[in-house]
XYZ file of C-alpha atoms in Angstrom:
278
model
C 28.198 107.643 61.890
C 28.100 104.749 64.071
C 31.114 104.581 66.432
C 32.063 101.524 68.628
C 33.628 102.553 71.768
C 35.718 99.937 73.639
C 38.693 99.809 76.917
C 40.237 97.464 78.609
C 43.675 95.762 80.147
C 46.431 94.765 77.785
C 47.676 92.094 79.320
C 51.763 90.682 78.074
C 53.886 88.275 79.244
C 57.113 91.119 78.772
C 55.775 93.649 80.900
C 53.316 95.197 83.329
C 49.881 94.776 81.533
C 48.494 97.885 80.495
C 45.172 100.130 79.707
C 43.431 100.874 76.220
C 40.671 102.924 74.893
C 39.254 102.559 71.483
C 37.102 104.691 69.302
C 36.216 102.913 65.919
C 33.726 104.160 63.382
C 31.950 102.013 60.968
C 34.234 102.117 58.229
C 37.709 103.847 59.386
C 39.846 106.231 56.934
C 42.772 106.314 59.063
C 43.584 105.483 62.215
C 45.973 107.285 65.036
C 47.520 105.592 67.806
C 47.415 107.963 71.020
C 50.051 108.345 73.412
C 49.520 110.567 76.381
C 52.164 112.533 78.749
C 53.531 111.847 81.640
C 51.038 112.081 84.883
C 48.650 111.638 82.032
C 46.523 108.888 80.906
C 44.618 107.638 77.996
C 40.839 108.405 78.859
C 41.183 112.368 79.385
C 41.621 112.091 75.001
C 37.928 110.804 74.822
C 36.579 114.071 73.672
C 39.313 114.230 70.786
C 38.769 110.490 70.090
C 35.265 111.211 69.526
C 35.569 114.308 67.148
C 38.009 112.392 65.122
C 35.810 109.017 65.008
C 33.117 111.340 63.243
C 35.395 112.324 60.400
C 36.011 108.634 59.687
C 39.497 108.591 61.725
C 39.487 105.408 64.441
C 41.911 105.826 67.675
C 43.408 103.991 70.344
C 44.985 105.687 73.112
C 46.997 103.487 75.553
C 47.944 104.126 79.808
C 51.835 103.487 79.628
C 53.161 101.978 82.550
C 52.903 103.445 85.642
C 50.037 106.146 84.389
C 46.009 105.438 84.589
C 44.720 102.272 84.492
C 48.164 100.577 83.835
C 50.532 98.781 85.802
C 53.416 99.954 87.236
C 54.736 102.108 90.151
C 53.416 105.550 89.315
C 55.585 107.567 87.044
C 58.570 105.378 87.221
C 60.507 102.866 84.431
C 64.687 101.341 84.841
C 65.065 102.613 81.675
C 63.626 105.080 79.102
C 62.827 102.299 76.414
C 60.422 100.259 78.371
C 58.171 103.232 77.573
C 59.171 102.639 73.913
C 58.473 98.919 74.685
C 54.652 100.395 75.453
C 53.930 101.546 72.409
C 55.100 99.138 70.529
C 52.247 97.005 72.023
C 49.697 99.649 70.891
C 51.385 99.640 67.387
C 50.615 95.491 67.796
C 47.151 96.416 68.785
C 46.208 99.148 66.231
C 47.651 96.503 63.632
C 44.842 93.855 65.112
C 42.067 95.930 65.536
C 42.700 97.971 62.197
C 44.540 95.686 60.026
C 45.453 97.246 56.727
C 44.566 100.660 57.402
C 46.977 103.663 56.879
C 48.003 104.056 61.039
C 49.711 107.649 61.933
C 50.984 108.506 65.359
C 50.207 111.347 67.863
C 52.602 112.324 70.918
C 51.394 114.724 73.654
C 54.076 116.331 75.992
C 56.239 113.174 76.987
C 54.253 110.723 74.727
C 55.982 113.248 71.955
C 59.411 112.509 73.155
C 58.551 108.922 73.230
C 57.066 107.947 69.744
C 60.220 109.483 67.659
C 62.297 107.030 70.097
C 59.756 104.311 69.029
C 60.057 105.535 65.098
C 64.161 105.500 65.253
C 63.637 101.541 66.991
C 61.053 100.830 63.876
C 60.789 102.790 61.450
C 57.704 101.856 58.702
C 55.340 101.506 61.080
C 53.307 104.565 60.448
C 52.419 107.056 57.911
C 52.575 110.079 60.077
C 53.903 111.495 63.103
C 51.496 114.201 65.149
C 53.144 115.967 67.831
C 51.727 118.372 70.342
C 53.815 120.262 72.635
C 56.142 117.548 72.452
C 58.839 117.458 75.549
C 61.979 118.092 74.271
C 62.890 120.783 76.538
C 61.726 122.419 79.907
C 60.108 125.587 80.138
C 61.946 125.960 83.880
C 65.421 126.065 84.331
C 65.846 123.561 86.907
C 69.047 124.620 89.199
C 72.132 122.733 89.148
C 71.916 121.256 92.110
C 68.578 120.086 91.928
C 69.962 118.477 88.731
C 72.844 117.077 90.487
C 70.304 115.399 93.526
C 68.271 113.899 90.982
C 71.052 112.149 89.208
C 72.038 110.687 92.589
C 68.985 109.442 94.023
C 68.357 108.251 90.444
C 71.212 105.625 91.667
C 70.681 105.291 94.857
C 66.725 105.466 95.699
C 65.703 105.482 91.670
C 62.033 105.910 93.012
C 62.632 108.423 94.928
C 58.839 110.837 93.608
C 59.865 114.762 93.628
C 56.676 116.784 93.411
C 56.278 117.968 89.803
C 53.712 121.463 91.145
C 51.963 120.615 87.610
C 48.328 121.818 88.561
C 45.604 122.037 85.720
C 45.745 125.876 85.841
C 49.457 125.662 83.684
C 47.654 123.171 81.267
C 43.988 125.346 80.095
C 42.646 128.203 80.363
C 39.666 126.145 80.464
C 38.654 126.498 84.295
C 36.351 123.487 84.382
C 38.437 121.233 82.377
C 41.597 122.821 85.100
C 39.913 121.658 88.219
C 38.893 118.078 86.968
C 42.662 117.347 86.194
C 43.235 118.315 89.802
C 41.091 116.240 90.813
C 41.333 112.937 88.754
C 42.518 110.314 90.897
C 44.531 108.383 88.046
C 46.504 111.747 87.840
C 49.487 111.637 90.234
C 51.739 114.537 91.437
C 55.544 113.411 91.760
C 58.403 112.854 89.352
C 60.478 109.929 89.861
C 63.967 110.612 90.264
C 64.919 107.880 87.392
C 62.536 108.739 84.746
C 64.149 112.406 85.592
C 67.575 111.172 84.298
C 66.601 108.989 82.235
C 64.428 111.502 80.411
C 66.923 114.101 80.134
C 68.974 111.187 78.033
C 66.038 110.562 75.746
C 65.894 114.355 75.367
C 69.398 114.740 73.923
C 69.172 111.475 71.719
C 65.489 112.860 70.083
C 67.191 116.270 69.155
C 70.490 114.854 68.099
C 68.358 112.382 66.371
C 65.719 114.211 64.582
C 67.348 114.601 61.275
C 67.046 111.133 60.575
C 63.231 111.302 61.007
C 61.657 111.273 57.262
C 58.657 110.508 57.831
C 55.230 113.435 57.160
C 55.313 115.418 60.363
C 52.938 117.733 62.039
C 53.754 119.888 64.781
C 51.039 121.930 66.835
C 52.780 124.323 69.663
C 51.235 126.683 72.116
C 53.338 129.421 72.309
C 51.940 130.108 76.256
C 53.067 126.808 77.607
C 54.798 127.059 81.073
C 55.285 123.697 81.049
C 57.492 122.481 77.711
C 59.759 125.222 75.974
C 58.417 125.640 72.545
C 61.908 125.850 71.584
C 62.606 122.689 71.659
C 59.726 121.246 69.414
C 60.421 124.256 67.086
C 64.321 122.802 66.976
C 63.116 119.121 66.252
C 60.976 120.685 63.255
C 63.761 122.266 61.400
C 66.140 119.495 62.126
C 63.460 116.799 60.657
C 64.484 115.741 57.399
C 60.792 114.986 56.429
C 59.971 116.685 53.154
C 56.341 116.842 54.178
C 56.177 119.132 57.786
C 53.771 121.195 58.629
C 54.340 123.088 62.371
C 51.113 125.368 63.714
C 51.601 127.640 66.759
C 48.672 128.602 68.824
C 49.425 132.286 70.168
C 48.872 131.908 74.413
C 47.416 128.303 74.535
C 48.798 126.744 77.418
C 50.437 123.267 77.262
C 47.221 120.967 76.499
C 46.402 122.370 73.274
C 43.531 120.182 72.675
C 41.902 120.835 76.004
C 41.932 124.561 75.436
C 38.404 125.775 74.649
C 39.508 126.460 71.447
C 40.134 122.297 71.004
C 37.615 121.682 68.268
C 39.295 123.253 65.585
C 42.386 122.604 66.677
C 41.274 118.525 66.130
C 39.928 119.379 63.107
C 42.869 120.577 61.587
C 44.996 117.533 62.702
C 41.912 115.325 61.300
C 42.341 117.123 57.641
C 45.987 116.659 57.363
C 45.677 112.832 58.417
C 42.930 112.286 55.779
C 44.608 113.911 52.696
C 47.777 111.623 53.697
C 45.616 108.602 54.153
């Protein structure tokens, strides 16, 4: 199967402009629009795009503000919805460069806290919502007064960048795959001290909100993640009111699930339950 691969700036007149990556087979079945975590960025999905571009599934993954290739001070936003405001611009683009075919959504870490928040704004949009490891809740308990600090300098010096200590050995047990994420330059290492609180908002809203999600949802967890508490995504799964939910847990995979050697069939299975709801 032939498969057209494409990136480039998405340029707006509301917003910094931001990045895109596109994988589009001949004659797409479905197509999911790809949002990454936070520190993350769009092109480290290329593998996945690929696998799911030879089942007949097209892609677009898009650099939110402030990550990759997109504009923005690293890491950082006033407020929790311009994230939300994001996506909505790759919803805009999936709907011009795959017009009339069924779209579904996939959420990684913080992108997974982000595209429910988009789906509660506008709901309709997609057939599906794909969730891995979605960040609902820390695996750390962060002390009080670290808490406390970050809600002051969220006020006072909002950009204030607290190092995260995220390294790629907490993300795959794949060593290769653990050392380029150290490395990549469009990775960065700090937390800002507003998307901190702001986060922690969007956190309580997605849980409290989760019931009102209908929509088919699939929810792939690795139990060994150091990173997100598994609790959390386990808590939005039962609270979903979507009669169609499927939730997979991956015994010891570490928080990138589909970066784990074990990836492949991991995709695949995502792939199969897009298609038979395509």
């Amino acid at each position: 199967m032939t498969v057209k691969n494409t990136e480039g700036v998405v340029s707006r007149s509301g917003g910094p402009a931001l990045y895109q990556f596109t994988a589009a087979p001949e004659d797409a079945r479905a197509i999911v629009a790809i949002v990454h975590g936070y520190a993350d960025h769009g092109k480290r999905y290329a593998a996945v795009q690929e696998a799911w571009a030879k089942k007949g599934i097209g892609s677009i993954a898009i650099d939110l503000r402030g990550h990759g290739r997109a504009e923005g001070t690293r890491g950082y936003c006033d407020r929790f919805d311009q994230f939300v405001d994001d996506v909505d611009e790759l919803t805009k683009l999936v709907n011009q460069t795959f017009p009339n075919k069924p779209a579904f959504l996939f959420g990684h870490s913080f992108g997974g806290l982000v595209t429910p928040t988009l789906l509660r704004r506008s709901p309709g949009q997609y057939r599906g919502l794909l969730l891995s490891n979605p960040y609902f809740k820390l695996a750390l308990q962060v002390p009080f007064v670290k808490v406390l600090a970050g809600k002051i300098a969220s006020r006072i010096v909002p950009k204030f960048g607290i190092p995260t200590g995220l390294g790629g050995e907490a993300l795959t047990h794949d060593k290769k795959l653990a050392a380029a994420y150290d490395k990549d330059p469009l990775v960065f290492k700090n937390a800002t001290a507003r998307w901190f609180t702001e986060t922690v908002k969007a956190q309580a809203a997605a849980l409290a909100n989760a019931s009102k999600l209908t929509l088919p949802l699939y929810v792939a967890l690795g139990t060994g993640d150091p990173v997100v508490d598994c609790a959390g995504g386990r808590a939005f799964y039962e609270s979903a009111s979507s009669k169609d939910k499927t939730k997979r847990e991956y015994e010891g995979l570490l928080h990138e699930i589909l970066n784990e050697p074990a990836w492949p069939s991991i995709a695949d299975a995502m792939a199969e339950w897009v298609l038979e709801r395509a």
